[in-house]
mmCIF file of C-alpha atoms in Angstrom:
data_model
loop_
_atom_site.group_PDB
_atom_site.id
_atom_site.type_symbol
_atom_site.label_atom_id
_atom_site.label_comp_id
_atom_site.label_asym_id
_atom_site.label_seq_id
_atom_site.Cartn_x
_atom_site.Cartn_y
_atom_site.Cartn_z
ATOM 1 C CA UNK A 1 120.637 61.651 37.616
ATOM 2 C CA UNK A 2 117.787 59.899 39.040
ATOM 3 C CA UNK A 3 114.933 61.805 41.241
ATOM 4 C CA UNK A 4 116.128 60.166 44.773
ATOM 5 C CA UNK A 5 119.669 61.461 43.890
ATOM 6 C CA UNK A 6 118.454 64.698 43.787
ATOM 7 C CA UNK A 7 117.209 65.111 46.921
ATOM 8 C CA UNK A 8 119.684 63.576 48.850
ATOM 9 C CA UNK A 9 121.599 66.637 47.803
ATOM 10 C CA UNK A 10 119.378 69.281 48.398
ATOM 11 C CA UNK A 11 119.005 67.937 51.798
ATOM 12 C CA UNK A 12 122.548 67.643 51.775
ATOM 13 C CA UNK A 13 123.142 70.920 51.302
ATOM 14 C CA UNK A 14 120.802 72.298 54.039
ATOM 15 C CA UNK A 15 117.505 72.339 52.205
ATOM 16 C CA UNK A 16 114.376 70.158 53.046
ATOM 17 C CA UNK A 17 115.291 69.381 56.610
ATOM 18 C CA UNK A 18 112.287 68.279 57.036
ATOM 19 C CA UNK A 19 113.538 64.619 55.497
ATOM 20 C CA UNK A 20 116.403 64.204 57.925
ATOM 21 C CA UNK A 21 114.493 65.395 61.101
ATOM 22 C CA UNK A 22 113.260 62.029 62.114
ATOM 23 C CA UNK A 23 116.956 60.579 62.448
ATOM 24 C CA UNK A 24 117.747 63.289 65.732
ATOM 25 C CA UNK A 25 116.174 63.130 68.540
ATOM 26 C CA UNK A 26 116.429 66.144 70.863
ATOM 27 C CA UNK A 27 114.458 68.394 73.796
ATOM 28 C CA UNK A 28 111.800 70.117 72.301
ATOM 29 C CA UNK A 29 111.096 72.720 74.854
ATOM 30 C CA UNK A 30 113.287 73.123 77.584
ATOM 31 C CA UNK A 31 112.626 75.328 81.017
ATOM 32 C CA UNK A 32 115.471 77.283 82.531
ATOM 33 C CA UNK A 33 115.316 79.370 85.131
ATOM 34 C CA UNK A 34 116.442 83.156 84.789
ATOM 35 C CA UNK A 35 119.943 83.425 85.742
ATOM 36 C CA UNK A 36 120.753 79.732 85.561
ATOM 37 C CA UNK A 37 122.571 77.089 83.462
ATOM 38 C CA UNK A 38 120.761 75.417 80.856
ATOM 39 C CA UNK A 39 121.654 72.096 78.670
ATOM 40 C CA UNK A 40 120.784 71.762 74.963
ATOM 41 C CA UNK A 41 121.169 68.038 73.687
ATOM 42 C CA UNK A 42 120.695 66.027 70.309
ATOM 43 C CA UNK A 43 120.908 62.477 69.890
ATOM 44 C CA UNK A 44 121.468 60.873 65.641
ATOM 45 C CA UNK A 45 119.480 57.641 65.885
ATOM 46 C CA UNK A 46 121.355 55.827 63.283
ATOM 47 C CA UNK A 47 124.731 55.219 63.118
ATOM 48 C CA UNK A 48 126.261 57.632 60.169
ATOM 49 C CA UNK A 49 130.412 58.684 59.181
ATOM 50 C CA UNK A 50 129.456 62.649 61.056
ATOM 51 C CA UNK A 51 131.969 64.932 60.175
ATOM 52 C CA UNK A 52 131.289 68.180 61.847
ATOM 53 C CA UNK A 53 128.378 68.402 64.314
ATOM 54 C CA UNK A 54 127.248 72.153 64.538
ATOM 55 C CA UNK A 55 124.324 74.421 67.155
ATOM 56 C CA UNK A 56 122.917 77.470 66.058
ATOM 57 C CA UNK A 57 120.253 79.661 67.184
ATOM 58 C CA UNK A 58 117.397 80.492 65.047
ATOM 59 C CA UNK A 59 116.450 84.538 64.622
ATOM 60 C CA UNK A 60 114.797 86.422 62.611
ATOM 61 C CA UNK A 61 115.734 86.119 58.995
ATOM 62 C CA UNK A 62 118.276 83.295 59.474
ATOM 63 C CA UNK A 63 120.623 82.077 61.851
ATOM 64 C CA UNK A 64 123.865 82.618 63.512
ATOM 65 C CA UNK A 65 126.110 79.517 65.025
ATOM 66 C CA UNK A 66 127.172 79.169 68.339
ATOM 67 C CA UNK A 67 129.630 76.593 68.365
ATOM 68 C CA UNK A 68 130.979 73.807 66.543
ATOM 69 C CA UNK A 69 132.458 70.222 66.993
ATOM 70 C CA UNK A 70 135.199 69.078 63.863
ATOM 71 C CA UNK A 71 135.891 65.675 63.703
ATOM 72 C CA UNK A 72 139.581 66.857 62.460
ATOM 73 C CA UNK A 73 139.677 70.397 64.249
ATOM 74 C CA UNK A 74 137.723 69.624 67.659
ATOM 75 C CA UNK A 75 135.911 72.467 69.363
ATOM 76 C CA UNK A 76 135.096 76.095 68.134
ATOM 77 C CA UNK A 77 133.160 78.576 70.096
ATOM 78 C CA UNK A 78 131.908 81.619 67.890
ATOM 79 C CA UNK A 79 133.100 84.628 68.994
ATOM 80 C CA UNK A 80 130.337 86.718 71.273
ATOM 81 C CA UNK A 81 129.404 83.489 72.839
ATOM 82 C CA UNK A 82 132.729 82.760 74.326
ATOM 83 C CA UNK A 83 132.835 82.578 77.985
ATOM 84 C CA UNK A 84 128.741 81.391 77.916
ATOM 85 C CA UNK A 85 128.571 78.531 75.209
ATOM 86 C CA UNK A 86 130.169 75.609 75.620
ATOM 87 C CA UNK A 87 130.036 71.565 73.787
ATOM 88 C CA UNK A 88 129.858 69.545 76.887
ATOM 89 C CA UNK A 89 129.266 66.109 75.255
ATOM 90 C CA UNK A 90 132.202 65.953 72.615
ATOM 91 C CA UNK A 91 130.871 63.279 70.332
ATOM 92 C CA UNK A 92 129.762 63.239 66.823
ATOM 93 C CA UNK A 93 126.605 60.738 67.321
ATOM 94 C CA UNK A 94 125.182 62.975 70.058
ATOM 95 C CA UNK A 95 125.951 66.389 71.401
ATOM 96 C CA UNK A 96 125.526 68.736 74.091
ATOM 97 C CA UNK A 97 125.843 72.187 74.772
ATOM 98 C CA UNK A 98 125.399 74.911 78.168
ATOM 99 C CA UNK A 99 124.208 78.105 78.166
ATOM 100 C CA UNK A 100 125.508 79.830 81.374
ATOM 101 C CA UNK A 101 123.346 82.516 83.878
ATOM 102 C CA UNK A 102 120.862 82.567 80.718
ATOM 103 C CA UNK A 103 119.280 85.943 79.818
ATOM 104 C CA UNK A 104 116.517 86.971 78.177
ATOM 105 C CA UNK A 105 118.247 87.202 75.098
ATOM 106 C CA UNK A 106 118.979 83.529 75.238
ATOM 107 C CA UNK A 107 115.383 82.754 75.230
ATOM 108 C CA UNK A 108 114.126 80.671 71.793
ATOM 109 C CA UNK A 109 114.958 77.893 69.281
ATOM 110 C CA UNK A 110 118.269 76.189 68.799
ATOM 111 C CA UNK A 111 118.905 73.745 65.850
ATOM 112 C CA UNK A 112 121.874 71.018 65.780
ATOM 113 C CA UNK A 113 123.347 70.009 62.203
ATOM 114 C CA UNK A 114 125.253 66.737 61.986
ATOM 115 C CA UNK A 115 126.639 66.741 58.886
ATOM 116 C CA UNK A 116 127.705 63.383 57.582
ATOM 117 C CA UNK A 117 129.158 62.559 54.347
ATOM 118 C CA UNK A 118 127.697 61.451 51.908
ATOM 119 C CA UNK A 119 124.736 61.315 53.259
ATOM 120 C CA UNK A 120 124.525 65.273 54.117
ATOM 121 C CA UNK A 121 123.394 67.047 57.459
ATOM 122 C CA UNK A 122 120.646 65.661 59.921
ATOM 123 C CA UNK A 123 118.575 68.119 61.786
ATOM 124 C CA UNK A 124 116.974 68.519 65.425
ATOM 125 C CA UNK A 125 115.361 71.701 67.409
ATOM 126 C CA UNK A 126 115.219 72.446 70.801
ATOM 127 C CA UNK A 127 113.116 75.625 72.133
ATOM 128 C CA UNK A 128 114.178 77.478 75.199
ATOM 129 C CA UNK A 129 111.754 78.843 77.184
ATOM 130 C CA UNK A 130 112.604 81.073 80.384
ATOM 131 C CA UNK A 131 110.946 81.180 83.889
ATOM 132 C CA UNK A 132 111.197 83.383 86.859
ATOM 133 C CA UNK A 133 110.565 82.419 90.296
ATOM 134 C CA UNK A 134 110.422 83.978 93.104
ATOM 135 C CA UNK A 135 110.059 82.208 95.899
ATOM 136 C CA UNK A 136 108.316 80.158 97.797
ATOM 137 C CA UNK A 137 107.551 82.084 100.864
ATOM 138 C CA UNK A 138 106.036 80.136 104.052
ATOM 139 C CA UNK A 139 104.652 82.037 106.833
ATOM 140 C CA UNK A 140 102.996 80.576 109.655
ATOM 141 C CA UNK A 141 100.285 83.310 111.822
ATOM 142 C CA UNK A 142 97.813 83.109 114.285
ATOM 143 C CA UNK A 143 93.964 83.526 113.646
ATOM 144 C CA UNK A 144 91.406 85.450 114.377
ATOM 145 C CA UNK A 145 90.322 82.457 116.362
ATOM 146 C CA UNK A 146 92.098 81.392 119.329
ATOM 147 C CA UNK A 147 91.945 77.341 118.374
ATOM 148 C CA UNK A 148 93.427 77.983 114.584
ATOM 149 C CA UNK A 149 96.477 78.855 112.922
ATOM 150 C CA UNK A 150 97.180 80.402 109.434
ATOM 151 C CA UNK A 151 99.603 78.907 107.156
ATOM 152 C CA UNK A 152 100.616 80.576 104.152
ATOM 153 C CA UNK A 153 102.740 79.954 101.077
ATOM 154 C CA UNK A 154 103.046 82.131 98.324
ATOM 155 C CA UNK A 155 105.378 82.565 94.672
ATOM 156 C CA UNK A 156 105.664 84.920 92.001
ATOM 157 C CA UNK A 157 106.566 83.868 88.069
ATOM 158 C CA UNK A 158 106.501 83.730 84.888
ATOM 159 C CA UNK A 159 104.971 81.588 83.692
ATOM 160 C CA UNK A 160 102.178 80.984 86.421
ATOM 161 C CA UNK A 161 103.544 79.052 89.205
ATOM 162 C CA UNK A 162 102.357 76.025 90.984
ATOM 163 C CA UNK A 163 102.563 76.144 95.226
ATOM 164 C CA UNK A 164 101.257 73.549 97.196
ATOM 165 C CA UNK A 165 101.490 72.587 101.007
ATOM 166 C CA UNK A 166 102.285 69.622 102.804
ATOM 167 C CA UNK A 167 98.673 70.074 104.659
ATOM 168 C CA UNK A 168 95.446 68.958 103.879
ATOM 169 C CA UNK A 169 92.548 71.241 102.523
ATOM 170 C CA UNK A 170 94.485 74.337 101.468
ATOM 171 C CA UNK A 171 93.462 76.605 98.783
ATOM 172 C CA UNK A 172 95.050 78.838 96.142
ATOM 173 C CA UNK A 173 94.501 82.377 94.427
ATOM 174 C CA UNK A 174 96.822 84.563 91.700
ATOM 175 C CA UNK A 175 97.127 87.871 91.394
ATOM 176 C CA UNK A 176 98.422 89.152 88.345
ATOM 177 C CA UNK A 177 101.112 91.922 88.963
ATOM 178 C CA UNK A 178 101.536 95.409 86.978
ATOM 179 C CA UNK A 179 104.908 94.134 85.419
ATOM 180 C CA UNK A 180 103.020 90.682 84.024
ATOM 181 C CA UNK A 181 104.230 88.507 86.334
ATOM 182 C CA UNK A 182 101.823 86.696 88.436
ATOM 183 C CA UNK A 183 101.639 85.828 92.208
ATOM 184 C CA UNK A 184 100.071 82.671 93.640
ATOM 185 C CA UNK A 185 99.002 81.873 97.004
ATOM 186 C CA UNK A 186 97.930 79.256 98.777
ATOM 187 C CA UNK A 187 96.763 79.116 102.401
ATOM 188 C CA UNK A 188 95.452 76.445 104.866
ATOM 189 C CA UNK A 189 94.327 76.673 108.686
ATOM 190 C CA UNK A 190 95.133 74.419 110.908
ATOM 191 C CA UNK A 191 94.113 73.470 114.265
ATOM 192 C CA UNK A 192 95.963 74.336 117.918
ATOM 193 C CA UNK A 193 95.423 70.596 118.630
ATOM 194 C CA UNK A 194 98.469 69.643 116.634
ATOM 195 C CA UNK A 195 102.225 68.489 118.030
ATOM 196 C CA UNK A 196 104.431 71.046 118.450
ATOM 197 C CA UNK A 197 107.326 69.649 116.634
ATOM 198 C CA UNK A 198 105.004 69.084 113.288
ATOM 199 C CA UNK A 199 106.640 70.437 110.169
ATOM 200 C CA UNK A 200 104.983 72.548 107.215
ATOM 201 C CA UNK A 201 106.398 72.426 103.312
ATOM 202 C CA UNK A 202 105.302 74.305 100.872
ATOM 203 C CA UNK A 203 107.086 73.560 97.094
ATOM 204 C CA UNK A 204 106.589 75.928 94.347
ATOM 205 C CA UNK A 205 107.595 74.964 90.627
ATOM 206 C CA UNK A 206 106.841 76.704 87.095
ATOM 207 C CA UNK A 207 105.635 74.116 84.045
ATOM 208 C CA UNK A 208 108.326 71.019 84.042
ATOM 209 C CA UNK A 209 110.744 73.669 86.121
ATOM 210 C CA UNK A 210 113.131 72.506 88.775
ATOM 211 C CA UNK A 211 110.624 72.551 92.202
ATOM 212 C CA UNK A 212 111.851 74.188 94.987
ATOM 213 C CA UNK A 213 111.163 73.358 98.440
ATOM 214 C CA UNK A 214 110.615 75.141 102.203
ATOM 215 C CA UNK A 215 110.119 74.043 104.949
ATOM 216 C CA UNK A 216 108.962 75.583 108.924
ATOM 217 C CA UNK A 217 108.390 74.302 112.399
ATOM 218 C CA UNK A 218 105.022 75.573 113.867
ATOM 219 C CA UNK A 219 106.236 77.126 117.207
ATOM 220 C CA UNK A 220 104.378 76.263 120.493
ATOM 221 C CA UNK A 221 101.492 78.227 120.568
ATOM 222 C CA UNK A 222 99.897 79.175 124.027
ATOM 223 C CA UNK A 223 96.454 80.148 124.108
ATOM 224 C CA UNK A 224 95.898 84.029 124.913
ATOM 225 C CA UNK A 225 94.096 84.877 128.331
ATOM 226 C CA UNK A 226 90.613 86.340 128.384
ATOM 227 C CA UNK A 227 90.285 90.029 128.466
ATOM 228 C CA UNK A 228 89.757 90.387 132.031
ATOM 229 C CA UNK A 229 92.471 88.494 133.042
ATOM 230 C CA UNK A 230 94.806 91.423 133.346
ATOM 231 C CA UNK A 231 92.463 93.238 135.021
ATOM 232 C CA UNK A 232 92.011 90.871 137.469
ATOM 233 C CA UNK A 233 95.600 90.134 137.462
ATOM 234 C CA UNK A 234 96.129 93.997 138.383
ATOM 235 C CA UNK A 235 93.443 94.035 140.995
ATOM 236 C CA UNK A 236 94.996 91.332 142.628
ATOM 237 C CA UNK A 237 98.400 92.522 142.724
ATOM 238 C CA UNK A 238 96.881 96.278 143.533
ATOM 239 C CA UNK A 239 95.535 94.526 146.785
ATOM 240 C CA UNK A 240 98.559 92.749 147.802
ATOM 241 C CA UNK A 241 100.342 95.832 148.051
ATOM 242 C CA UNK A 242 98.097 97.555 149.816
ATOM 243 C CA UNK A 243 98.347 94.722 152.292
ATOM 244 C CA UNK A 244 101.819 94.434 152.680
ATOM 245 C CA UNK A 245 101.887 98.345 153.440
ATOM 246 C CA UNK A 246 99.481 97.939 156.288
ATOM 247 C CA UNK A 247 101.347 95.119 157.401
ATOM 248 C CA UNK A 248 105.150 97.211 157.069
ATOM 249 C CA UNK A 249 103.080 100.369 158.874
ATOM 250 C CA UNK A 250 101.794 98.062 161.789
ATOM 251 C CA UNK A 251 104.449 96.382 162.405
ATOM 252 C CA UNK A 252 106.620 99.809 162.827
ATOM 253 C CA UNK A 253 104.483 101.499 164.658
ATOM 254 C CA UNK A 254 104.064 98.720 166.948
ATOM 255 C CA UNK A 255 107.749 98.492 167.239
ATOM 256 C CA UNK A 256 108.225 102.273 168.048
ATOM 257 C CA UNK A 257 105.352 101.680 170.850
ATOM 258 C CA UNK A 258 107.283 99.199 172.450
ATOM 259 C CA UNK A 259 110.441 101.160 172.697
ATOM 260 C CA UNK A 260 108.382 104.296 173.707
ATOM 261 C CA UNK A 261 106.554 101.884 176.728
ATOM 262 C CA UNK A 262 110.189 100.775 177.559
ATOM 263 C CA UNK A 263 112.134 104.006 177.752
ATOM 264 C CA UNK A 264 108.993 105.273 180.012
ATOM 265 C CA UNK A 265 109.704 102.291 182.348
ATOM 266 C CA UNK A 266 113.050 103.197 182.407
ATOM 267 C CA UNK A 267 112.646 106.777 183.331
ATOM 268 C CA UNK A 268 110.152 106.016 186.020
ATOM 269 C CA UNK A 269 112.393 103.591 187.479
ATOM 270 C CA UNK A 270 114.964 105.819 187.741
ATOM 271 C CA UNK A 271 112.450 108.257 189.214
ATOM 272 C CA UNK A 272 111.297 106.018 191.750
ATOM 273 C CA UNK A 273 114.970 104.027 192.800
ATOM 274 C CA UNK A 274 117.391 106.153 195.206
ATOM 275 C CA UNK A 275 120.384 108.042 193.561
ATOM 276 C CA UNK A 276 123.821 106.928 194.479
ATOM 277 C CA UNK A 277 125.842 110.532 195.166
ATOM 278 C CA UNK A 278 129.516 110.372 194.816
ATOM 279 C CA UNK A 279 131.577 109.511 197.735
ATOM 280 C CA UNK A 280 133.536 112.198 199.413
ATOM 281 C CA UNK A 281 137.071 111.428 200.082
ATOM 282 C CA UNK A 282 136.241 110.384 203.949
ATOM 283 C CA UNK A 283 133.782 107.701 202.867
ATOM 284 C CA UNK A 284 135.785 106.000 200.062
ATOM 285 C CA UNK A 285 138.700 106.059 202.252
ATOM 286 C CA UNK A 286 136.481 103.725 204.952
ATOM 287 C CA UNK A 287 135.839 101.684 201.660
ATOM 288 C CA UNK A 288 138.772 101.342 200.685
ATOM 289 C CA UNK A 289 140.679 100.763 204.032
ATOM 290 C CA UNK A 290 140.963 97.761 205.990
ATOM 291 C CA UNK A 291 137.816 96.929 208.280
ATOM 292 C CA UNK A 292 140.475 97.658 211.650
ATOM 293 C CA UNK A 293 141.004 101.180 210.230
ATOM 294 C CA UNK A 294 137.340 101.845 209.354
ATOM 295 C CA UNK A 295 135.973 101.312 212.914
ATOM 296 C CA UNK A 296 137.916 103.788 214.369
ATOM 297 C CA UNK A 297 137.102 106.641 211.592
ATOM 298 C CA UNK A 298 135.788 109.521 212.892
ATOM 299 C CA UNK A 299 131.675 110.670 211.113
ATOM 300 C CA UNK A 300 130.852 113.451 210.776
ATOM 301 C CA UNK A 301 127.419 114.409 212.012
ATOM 302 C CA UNK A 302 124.732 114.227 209.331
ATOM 303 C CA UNK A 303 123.697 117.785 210.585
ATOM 304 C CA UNK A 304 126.851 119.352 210.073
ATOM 305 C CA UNK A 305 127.260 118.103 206.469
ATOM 306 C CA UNK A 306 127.162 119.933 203.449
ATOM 307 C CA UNK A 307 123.716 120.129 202.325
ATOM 308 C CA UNK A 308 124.716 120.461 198.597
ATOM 309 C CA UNK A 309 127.117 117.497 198.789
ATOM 310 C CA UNK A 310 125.868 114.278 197.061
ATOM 311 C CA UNK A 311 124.331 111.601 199.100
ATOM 312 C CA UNK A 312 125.903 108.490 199.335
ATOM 313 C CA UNK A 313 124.149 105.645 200.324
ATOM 314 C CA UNK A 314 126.194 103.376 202.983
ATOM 315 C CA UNK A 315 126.122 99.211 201.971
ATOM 316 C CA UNK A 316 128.509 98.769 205.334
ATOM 317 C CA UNK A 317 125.792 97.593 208.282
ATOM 318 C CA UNK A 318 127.958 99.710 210.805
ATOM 319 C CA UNK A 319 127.943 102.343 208.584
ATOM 320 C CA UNK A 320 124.363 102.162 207.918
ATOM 321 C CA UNK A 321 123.623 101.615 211.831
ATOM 322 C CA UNK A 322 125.228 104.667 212.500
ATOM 323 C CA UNK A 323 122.918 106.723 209.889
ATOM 324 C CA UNK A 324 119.927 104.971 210.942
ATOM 325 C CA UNK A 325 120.473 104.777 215.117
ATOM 326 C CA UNK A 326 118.484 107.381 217.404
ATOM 327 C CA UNK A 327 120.420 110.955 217.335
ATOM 328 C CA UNK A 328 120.590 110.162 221.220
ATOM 329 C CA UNK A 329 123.290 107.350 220.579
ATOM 330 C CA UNK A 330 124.970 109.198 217.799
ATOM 331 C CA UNK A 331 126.054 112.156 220.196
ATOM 332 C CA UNK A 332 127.702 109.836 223.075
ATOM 333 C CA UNK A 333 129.990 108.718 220.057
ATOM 334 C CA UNK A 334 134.269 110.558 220.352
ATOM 335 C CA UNK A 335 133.933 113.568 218.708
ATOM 336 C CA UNK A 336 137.755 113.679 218.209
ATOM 337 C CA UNK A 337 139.047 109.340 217.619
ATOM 338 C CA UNK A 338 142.442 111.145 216.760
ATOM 339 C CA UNK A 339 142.910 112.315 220.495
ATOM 340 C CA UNK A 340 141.216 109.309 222.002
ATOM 341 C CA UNK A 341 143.615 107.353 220.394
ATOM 342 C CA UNK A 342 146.584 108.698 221.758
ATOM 343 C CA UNK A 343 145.544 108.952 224.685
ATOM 344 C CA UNK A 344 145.142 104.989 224.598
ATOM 345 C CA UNK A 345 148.610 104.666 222.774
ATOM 346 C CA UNK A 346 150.168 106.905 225.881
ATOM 347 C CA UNK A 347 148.433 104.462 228.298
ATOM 348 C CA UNK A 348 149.677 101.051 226.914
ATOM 349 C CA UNK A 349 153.325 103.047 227.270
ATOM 350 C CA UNK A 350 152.930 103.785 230.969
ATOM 351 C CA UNK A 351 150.454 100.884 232.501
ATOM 352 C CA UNK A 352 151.644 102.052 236.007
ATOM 353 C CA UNK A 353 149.443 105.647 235.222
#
């Protein structure tokens, strides 16, 4: 057997891989997040009869398979990987597999075997490599200065992440953490003199890691008043009070003035104007009678009245003539009109007496 048939079949039978590693192609470090899905690939360059294409992960002293594509059987997942390994790409020239919500367990190398016949089995490796991230977080705060603003983005990993803004001239710090991961900030100030509707991003990625993206509005920010403004303010509105009180006070003390001045008019009116005593029942009578009957109704004399009776004063002029004429004329007046006027009644009867 000749030397080159030799080692065709050591490599054939899994030894010297090194000679069949430049027909696969494959990932050689890949980044996954911790707790996502991650994709393992291998590509054979040339074009070989592949009759079983097969991933296993590399550990310490050896290595245990995964899964398995048969040209005659299909698909075989290895049991304790069911459920989290699976052959996406179902081909024999070039093959795929997932790793789901990878753990830290699933973190380093993988190596994909296409075995051919005769040729034997063709190699490739793929390294996984796991990254937390945490984050971004964008916070936008006001200054010590009332012209600036203070915008902030910050992420934690492992590895160390990268964080950049969407702003010019910002800078960045890390801080390494107690349980090894590391925090990195970066921070930029910005002026009040911006529009109101302008947007800040901030985009944090680990190594050739998925990037992530935020984004915030600045609000409308109104410029604080001096600190003697609310003591001014205060002052102002103290005084304003004070005012309208004086005003309120005035004004009702003015108004109980004017009733006071009006109820003393009143009362010394009244004092001053003649009462009205009621009418006996001889005086409303000559009121109320006709003006034939009321001539002829007999007075009584002003001196023989009842001094305690009320006055009434007399709107009649006959009445008031009578009241007002000499005593002389009232005493020539009938004492008794009931007499005189039968007498005058008798008289018309007999015109011959």
């Amino acid at each position: 057997m000749s030397q080159g048939a030799v080692l065709h079949l050591l490599c054939a039978f899994g030894f010297f891989h090194q000679c069949q590693t430049s027909l696969v192609q494959s990932q050689q470090l890949v980044l996954a997040a911790l707790g996502d899905n991650t994709y393992l690939t291998c590509w054979l360059m040339d074009s070989k009869d592949v009759v079983q294409v097969t991933w296993q992960k590399i550990i310490a002293g050896g290595t245990t398979d995964l899964a398995s594509y048969n040209k005659h059987f299909g698909q075989k997942v290895n049991t304790g990987f069911q459920g989290r390994v699976e052959i996406k790409s179902a081909g024999l020239q070039n093959s795929s597999i997932v790793i789901r919500n990878v753990t830290h367990q699933d973190k380093g190398c993988y190596r994909c075997l296409f075995n051919t016949y005769p040729d034997g089995a063709f190699t490739g490796r793929s390294c996984l490599q796991l990254y937390e991230l945490h984050g971004p977080f964008l916070h936008v705060t006001e200054s010590h200065s009332a012209e600036e603003l203070v915008v902030s983005c910050s992420a934690t990993g492992p590895p160390v992440p990268t964080v950049t803004l969407t702003v010019p001239h910002h800078n960045s710090t890390s801080v390494t953490n107690t349980n090894g991961t590391v925090t990195v900030t970066t921070t930029a100030v910005l002026s009040r003199l911006h529009d109101n509707s302008h947007r800040v991003g901030c985009a944090a990625r680990v190594l050739s890691g998925r990037q992530i993206d935020v984004y915030e509005m600045i609000p409308e920010v109104r410029l604080s008043p001096p600190d003697d403004v609310p003591l001014i303010t205060g002052l102002v509105v103290g005084v304003i009070c004070v005012v309208v009180a004086v005003i309120a006070f005035c004004h009702k003390r003015k108004h109980q003035n004017s009733v006071s001045q009006r109820d003393l008019e009143e009362n010394k009116r009244d004092t001053n104007e003649p009462r009205t005593p009621l009418m006996n029942p001889e005086v409303r009578q000559q009121f109320t009678s006709p003006k034939s009957e009321r001539i002829n109704l007999p007075t009584t004399p002003p001196n023989k009245r009842d001094t305690n009776e009320p006055r009434t004063p007399l709107t009649n002029p006959e009445l008031r003539q009578r009241f007002t004429s000499p005593k002389s004329e009232r005493i020539n007046q009938p004492k008794h009109p009931e007499r005189l006027k039968k007498n005058l009644f008798a008289r018309q009867q007999n015109p011959e007496d």
